[in-house]
Coordinates of C-alpha atoms in Angstrom, one line a residue:
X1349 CA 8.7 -28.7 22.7
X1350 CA 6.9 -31.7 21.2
X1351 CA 10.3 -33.0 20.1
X1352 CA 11.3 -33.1 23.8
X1353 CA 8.6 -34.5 24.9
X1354 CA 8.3 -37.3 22.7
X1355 CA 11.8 -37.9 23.1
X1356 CA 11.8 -38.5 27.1
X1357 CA 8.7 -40.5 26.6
X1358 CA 11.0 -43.1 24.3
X1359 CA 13.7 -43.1 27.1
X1360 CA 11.2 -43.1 29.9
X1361 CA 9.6 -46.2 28.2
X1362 CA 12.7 -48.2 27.3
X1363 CA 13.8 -47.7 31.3
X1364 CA 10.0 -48.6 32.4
X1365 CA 10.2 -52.1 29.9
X1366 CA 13.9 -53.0 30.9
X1367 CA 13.4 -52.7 34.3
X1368 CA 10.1 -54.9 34.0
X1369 CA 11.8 -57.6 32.2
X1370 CA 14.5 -58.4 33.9
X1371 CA 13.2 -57.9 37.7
X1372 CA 10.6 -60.4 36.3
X1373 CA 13.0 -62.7 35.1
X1374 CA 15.3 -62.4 38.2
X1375 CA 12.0 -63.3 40.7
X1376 CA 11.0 -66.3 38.3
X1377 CA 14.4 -67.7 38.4
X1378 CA 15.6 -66.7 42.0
X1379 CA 18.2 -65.5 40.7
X1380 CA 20.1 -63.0 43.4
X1381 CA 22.0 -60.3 41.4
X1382 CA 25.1 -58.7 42.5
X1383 CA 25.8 -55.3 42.5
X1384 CA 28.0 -54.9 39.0
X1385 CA 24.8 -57.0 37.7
X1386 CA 22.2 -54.8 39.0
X1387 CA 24.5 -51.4 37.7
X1388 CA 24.8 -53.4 33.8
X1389 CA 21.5 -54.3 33.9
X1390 CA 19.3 -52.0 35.3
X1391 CA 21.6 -48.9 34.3
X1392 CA 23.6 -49.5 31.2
X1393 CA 21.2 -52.2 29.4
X1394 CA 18.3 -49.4 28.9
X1395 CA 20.9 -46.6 27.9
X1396 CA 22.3 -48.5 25.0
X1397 CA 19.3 -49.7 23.9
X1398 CA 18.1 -46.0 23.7
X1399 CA 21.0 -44.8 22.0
X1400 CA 21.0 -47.6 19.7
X1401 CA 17.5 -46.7 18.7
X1402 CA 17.7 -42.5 18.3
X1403 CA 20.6 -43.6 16.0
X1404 CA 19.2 -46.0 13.7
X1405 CA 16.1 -43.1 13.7
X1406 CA 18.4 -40.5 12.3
X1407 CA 20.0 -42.7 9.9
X1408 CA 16.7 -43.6 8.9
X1409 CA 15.3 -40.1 8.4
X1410 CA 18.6 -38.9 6.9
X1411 CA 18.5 -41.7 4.0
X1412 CA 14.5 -40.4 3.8
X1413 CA 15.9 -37.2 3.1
X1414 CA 18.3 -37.6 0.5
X1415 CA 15.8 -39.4 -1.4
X1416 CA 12.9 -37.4 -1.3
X1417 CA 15.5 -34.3 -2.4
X1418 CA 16.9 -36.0 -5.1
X1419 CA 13.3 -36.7 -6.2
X1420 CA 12.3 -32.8 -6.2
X1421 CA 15.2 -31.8 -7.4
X1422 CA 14.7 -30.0 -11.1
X1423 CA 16.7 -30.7 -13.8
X1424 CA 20.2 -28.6 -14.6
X1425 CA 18.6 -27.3 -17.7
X1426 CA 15.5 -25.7 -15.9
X1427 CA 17.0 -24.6 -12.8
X1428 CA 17.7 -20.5 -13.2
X1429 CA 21.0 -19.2 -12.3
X1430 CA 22.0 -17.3 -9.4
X1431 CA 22.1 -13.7 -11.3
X1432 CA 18.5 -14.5 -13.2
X1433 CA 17.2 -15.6 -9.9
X1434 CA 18.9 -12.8 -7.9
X1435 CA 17.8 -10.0 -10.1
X1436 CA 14.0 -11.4 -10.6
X1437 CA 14.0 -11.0 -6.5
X1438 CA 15.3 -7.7 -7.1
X1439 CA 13.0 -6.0 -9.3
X1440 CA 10.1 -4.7 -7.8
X1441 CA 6.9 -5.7 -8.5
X1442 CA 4.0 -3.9 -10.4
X1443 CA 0.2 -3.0 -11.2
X1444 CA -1.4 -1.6 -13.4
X1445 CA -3.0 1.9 -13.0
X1446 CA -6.0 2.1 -14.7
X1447 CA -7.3 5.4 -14.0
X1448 CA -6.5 8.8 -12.1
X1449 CA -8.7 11.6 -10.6
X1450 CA -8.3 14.8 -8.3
X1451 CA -9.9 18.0 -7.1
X1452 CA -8.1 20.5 -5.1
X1453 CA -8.1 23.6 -4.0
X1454 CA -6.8 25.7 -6.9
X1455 CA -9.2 25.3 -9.7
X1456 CA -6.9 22.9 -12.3
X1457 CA -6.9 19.6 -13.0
X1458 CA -3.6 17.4 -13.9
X1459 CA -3.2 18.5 -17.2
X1460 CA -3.3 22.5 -16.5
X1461 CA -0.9 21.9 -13.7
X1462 CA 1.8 19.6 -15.6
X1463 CA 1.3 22.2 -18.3
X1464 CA 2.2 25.3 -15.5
X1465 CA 5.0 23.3 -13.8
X1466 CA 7.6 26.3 -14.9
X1467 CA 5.7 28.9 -13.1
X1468 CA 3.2 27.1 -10.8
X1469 CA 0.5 29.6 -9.0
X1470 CA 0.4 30.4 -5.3
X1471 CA -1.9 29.9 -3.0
X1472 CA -3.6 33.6 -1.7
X1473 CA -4.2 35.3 1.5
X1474 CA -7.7 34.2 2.9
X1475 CA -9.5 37.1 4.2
X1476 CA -11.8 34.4 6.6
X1477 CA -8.9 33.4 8.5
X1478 CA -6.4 35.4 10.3
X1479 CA -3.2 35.3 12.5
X1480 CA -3.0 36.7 16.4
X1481 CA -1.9 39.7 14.6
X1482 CA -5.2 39.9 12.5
X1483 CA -3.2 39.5 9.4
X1484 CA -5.2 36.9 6.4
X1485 CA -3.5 33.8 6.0
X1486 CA -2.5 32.2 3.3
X1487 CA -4.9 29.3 1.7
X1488 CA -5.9 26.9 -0.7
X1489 CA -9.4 26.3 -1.3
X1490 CA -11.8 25.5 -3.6
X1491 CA -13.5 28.8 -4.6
X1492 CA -17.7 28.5 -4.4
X1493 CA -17.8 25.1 -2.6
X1494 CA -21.1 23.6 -2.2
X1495 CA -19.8 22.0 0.8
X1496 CA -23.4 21.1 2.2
X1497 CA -23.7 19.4 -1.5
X1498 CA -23.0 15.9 0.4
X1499 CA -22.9 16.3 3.9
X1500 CA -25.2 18.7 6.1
X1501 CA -24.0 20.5 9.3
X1502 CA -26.8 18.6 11.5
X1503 CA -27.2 14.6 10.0
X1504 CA -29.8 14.0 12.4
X1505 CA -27.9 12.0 14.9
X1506 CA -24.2 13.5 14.9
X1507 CA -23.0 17.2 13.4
X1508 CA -20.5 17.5 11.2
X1509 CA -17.5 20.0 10.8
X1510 CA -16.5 22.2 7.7
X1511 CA -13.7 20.0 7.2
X1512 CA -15.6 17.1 7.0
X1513 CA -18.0 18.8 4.8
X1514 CA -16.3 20.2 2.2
X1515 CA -13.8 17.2 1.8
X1516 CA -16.8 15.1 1.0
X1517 CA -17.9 17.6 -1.6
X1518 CA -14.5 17.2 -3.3
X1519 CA -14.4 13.7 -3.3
X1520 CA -18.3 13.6 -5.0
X1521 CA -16.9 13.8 -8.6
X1522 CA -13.7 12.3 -8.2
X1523 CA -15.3 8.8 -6.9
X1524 CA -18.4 9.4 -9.5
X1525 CA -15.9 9.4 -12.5
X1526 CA -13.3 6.7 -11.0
X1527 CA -16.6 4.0 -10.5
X1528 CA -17.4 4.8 -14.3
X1529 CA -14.2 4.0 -15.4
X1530 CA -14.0 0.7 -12.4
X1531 CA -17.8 -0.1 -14.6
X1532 CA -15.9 -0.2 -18.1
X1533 CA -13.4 -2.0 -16.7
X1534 CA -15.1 -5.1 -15.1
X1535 CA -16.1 -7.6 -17.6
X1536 CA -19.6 -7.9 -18.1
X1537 CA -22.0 -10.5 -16.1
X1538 CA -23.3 -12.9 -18.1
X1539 CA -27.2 -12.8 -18.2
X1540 CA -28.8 -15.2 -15.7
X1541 CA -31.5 -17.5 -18.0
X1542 CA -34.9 -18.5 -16.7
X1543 CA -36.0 -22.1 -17.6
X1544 CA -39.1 -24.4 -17.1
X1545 CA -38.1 -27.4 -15.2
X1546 CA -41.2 -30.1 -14.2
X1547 CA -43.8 -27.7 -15.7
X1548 CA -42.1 -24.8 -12.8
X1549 CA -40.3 -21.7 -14.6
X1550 CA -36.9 -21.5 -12.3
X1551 CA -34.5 -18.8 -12.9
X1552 CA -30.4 -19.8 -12.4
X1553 CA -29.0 -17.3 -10.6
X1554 CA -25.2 -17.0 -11.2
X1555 CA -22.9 -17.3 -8.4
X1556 CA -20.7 -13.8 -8.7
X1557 CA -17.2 -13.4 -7.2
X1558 CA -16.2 -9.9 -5.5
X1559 CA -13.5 -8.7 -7.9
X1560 CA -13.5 -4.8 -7.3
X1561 CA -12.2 -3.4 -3.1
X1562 CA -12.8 0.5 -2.6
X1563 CA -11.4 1.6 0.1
X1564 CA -11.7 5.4 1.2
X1565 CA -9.1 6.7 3.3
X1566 CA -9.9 10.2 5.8
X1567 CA -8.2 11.7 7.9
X1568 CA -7.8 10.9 11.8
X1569 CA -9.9 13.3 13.5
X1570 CA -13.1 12.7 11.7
X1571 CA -15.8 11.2 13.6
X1572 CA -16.7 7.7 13.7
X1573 CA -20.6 8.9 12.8
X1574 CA -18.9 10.9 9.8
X1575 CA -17.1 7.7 8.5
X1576 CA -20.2 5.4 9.6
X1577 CA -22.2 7.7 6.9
X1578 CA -19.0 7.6 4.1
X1579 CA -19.4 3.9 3.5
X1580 CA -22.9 3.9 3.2
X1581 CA -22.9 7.2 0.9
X1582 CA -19.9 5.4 -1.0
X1583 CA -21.6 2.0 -1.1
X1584 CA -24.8 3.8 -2.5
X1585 CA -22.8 5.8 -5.1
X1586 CA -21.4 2.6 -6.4
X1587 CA -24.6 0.7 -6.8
X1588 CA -26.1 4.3 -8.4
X1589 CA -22.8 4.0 -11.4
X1590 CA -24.1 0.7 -12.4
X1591 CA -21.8 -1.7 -10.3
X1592 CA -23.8 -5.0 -9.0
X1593 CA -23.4 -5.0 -5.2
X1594 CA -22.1 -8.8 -5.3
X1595 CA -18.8 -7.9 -7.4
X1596 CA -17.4 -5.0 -4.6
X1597 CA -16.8 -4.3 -1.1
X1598 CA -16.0 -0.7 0.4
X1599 CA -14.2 -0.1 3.5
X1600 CA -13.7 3.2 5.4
X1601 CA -10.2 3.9 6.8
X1602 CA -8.0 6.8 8.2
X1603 CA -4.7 7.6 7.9
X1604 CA -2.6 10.0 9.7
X1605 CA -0.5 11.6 6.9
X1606 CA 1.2 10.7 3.4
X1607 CA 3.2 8.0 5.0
X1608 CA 0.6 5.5 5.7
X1609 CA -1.3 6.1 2.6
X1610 CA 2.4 4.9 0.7
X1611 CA 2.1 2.0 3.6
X1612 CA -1.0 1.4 2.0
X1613 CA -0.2 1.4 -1.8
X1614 CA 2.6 -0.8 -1.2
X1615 CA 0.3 -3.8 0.3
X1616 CA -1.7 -2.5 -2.3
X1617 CA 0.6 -3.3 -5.6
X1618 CA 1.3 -6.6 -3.6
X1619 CA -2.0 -8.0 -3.1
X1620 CA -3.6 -6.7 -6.8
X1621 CA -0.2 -7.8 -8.1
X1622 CA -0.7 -11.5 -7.3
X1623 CA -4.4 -10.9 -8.5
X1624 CA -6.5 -10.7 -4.8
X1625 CA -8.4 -8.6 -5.6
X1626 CA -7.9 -8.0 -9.8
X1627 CA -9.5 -4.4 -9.4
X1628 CA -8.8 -1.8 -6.6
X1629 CA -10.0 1.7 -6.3
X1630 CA -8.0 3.8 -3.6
X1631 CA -9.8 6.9 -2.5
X1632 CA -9.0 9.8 0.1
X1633 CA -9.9 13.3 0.8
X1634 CA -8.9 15.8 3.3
X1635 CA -9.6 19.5 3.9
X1636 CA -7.7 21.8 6.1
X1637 CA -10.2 24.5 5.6
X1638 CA -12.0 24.9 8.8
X1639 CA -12.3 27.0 12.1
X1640 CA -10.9 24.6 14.1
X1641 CA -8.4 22.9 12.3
X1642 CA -6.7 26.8 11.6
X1643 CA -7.4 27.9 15.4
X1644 CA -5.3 24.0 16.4
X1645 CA -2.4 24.5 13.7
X1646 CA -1.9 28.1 15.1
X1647 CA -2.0 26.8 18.5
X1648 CA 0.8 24.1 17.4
X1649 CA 3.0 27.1 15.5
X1650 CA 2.1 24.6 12.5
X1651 CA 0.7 27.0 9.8
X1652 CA 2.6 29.7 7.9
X1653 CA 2.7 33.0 8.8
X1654 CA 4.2 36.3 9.6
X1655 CA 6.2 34.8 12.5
X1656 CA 6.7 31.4 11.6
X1657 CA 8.2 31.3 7.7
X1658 CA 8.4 27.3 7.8
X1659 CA 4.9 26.4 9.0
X1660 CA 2.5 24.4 6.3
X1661 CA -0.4 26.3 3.7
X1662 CA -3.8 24.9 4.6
X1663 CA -5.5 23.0 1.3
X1664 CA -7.7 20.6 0.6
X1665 CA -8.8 18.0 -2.0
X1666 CA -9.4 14.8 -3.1
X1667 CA -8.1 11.9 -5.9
X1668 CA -8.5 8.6 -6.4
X1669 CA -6.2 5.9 -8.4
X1670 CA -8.1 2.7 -9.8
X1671 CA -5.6 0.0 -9.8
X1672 CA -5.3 -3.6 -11.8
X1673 CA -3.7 -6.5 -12.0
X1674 CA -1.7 -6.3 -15.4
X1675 CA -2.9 -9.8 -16.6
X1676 CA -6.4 -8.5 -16.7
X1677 CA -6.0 -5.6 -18.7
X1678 CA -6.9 -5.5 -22.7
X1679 CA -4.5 -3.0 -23.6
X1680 CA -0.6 -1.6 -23.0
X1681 CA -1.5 0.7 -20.0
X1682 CA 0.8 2.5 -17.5
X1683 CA 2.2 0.8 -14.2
X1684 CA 3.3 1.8 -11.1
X1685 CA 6.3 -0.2 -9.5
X1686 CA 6.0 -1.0 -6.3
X1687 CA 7.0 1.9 -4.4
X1688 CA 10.5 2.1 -2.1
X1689 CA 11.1 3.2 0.9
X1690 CA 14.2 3.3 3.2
X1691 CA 14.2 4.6 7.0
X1692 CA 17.1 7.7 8.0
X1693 CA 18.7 7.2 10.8
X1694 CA 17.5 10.3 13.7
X1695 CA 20.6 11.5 13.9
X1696 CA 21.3 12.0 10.2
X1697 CA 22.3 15.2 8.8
X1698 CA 21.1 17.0 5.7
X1699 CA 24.0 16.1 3.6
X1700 CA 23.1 11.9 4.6
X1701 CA 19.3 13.0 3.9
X1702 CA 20.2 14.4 0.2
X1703 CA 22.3 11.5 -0.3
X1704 CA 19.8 8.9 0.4
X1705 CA 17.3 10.5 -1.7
X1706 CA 19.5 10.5 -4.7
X1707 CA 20.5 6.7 -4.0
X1708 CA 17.1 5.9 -3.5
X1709 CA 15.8 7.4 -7.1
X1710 CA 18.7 6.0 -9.0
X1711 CA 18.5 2.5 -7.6
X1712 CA 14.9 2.3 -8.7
X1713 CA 16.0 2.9 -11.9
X1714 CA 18.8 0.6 -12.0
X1715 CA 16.4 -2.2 -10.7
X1716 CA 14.3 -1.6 -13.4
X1717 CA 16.9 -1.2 -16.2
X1718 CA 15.6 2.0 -17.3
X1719 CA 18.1 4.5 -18.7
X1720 CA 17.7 7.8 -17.2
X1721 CA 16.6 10.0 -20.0
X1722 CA 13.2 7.9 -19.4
X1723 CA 12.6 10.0 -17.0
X1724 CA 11.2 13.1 -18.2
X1725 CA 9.0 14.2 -15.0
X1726 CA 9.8 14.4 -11.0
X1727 CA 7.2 15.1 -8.5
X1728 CA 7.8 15.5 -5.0
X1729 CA 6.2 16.4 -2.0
X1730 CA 8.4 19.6 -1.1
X1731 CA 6.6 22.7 0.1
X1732 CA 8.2 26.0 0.5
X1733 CA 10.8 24.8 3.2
X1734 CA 14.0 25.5 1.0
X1735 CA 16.2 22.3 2.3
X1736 CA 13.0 20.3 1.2
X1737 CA 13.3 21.7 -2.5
X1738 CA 17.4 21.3 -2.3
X1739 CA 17.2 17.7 -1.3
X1740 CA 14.2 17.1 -4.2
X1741 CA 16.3 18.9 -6.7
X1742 CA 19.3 17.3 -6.0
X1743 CA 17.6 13.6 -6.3
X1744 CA 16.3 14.6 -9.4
X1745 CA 19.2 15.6 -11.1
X1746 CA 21.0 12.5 -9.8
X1747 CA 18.2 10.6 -11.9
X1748 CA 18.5 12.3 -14.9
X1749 CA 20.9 15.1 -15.3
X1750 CA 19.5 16.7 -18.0
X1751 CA 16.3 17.4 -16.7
X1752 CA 15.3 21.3 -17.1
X1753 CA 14.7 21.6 -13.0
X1754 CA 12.5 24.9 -13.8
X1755 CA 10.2 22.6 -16.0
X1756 CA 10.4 19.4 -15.5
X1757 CA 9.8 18.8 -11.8
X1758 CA 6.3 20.3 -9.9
X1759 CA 6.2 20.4 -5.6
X1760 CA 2.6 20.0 -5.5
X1761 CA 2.6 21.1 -1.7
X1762 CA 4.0 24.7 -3.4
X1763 CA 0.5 25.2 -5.1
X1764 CA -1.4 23.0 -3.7
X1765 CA -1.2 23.5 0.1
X1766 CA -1.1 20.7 2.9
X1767 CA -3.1 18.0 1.6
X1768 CA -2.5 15.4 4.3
X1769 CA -3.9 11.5 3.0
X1770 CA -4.6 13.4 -0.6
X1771 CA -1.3 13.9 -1.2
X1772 CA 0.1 10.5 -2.4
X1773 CA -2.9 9.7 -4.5
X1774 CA -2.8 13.6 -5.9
X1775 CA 1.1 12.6 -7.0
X1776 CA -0.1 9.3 -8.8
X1777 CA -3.1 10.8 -11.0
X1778 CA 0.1 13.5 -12.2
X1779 CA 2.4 10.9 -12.7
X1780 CA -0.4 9.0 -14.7
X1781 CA -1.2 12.0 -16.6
X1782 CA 2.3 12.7 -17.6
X1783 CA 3.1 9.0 -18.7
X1784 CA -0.2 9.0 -20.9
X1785 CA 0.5 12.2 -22.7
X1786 CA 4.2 12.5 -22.9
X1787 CA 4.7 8.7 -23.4
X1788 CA 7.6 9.0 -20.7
X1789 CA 8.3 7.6 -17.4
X1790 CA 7.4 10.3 -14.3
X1791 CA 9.5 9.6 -11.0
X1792 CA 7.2 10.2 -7.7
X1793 CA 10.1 11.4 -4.7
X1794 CA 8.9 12.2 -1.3
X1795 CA 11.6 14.1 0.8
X1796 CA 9.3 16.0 3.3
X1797 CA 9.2 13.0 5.9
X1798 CA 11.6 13.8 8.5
X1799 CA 12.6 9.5 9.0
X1800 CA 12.1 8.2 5.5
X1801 CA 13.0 8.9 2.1
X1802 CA 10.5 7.2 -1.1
X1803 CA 10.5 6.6 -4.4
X1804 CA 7.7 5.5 -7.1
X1805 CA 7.7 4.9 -11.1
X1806 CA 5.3 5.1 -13.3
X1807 CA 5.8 4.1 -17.0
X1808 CA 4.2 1.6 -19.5
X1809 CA 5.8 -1.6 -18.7
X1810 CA 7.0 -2.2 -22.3
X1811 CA 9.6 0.5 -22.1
X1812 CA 11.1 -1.2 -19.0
X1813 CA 11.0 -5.2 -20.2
X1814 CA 8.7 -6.8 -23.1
X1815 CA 8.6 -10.2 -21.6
X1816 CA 7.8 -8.5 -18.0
X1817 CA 4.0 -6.9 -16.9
X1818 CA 2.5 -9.1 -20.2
X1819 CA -1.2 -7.8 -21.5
X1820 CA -3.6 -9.9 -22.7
X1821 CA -5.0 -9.3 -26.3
X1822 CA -8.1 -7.5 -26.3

């Protein structure tokens, strides 16, 4: 628009002085033009001298141009080729994962459940909650919670619901080991000095850069008193583990399901990838282990029972990843790629859905250049839904075909329950458990989205490329 209207103002101008000029000269003179004189004058004199002058500008700007190019302009020898540069844009990008934590329900951590992954345990009827027919549900929760251990039913100015309760006493140890390991992994402060200036003692204090985000990420229907209290319990937690308060910020968020908490670890491996912030500690819990949240799923036909085989197993839990940028870590630790995502059309059918998923886990791979056998672990978000555990099977077997499907891949929804936010952080501490102990790569599929298909790897960088994900001596 600025273009346009500097443009008429040039013409608008050239007419205005034209115009001036020669009616002045024609007056002074008394002169008497014709008509042909006032049309070449008056009309065609200030249209060529226009045109004459946008031309000579373009030529101008266009010889500017050529220049200025052939200035920036690298030389042949450093200039990539098209198939370096085209697969460097290809290949997802990565950080580092640091450290893993979880607490569910069922009373194992990752290692007794990787271990179990042949024969995983079922969740058990729960004699507190019952169908319309009075029949016990089925359930996943932690046996002799102290769910009052953080949060109290009364907190003076709001309540609080058994949800919200026993979720935060999950989540207690999980973020109390994962700020430990966040405390190792900062380097140390360098010790302000005091000295005596004009007979005064003066102590420097160090300007200190915030280098470590937590983020804690609830579900939806918890109060905004509830989540009010979270950042000031988790901001005091992090303060009691040693952290200084200058070096961190903590932020309270919710998220609707496992989709948005993948929308989140993708901006995630994007911003601690290019180094903003180095250190990033992802927390969520959840609990589905409440009056209320039972009574609402039976009133939806949501939960599993008697009369509705495909409904969802109420859990709970909590996990937390602590992420890196790889340049700042001392020492060959796993990565997660970037994870991928692709949208199904709402009219696809299962066939298109089981073929997506496979496409989806072998073109990670490809990007990456890992050869399947890397692969010695899938984990996927299937529950009991038998299409789900078709479509996760079948993607893994695309990946690797000699994977032992009985051992080798674990639904964590199957033993686990509905864990909601927890979900996608529960997959990652497994997947970084698996890569640490077995030395392999662990492929993260989610299939239970009814619109998008995902995939996520996570290996040590050096099996994938030397040169790529570099560490820094120690």
């Amino acid at each position: 628009m600025s273009g346009i209207l500097g443009k008429a103002f040039s013409v608008i101008a050239v007419f205005a002085v034209t115009w001036g000029s020669v009616i002045f000269y024609w007056r002074n003179s008394g002169t008497v033009p014709t008509g042909m004189e006032m049309l070449a004058y008056l009309g065609l004199l200030p249209v060529g001298v226009s045109s004459a002058g946008f031309m000579l500008r373009n030529a101008g700007r266009s010889m500017l141009d050529k220049a200025v190019a052939a200035a920036d302009a690298p030389d042949a020898a450093d200039t990539p080729t098209a198939s370096t540069a085209t697969d460097a844009a290809s290949r997802p990008s990565s950080v580092a994962v640091l450290a893993t934590d979880m607490r569910l329900g069922l009373d194992m951590d990752a290692g007794a459940l990787l271990a179990a992954a042949g024969a995983l345990p079922r969740p058990g009827l729960d004699g507190r909650f019952h169908d319309r027919d009075g029949l016990p549900l089925l359930m996943c929760a932690a046996a002799d919670l102290d769910d009052a251990r953080v949060l109290k039913a009364q907190m003076g100015a709001f309540d609080t619901r058994a949800a919200e309760r026993r979720a935060m006493a999950l989540l207690e140890p999980v973020a109390d080991s994962l700020l430990a390991q966040a405390l190792l992994a900062l380097p140390e402060l360098e010790v302000a000095e005091e000295r005596v200036v004009a007979g005064l003692r003066r102590r420097d204090e160090q300007v200190v850069d915030s280098v470590l985000a937590i983020e804690l990420l609830v579900p939806v229907d918890w109060s905004v008193s509830v989540r009010g209290f979270c950042a000031e319990w988790l901001q005091g937690r992090a303060e009691a583990s040693g952290l200084d308060a200058r070096r961190f910020t903590v932020d309270v968020g919710i998220a609707a399901d496992a989709g948005e908490v993948w929308s989140r670890v993708q901006r995630i491996a994007d911003a601690v990838g290019q180094g903003t912030p180095p250190w990033y500690l992802l927390l969520s819990c959840s609990s589905a282990i409440d009056p209320g949240v039972v009574a609402a799923w039976l009133e939806e036909n949501r939960i599993l029972h008697r009369q509705n085989k495909e409904g969802m197993i109420p859990g709970e839990g909590a996990a937390g990843v602590l992420f890196a940028t790889p340049s700042v870590v001392t020492k060959e630790t796993p990565v997660v790629w970037r994870p991928q995502r692709i949208e199904l059309a709402p009219q696809a059918g299962a066939a298109e859905r089981r073929r997506q998923s496979e496409a989806l886990g072998r073109g990670l791979l490809g990007s990456l250049t890992l050869p399947p056998d890397r692969v010695q672990m899938v984990l996927h978000d299937a529950d009991q839904r038998s299409e789900l555990a078709v479509d996760a099977s079948a993607a893994a077997t695309a990946v690797n075909p000699d994977l032992d499907i009985g051992r080798q891949t674990l639904a964590l929804p199957v033993c686990a329950g509905e864990l909601g936010p927890v979900l996608p952080l529960a997959l990652l501490t497994l997947a970084h458990h698996h890569a640490v102990a077995a030395q392999s790569a662990a492929l993260i599929l989610g299939v239970s989205a009814p619109d998008q298909r995902l995939a996520a790897l996570v290996d040590f960088p050096s099996s994938h490329d030397p040169s790529a994900d570099s560490v820094s001596p120690a």
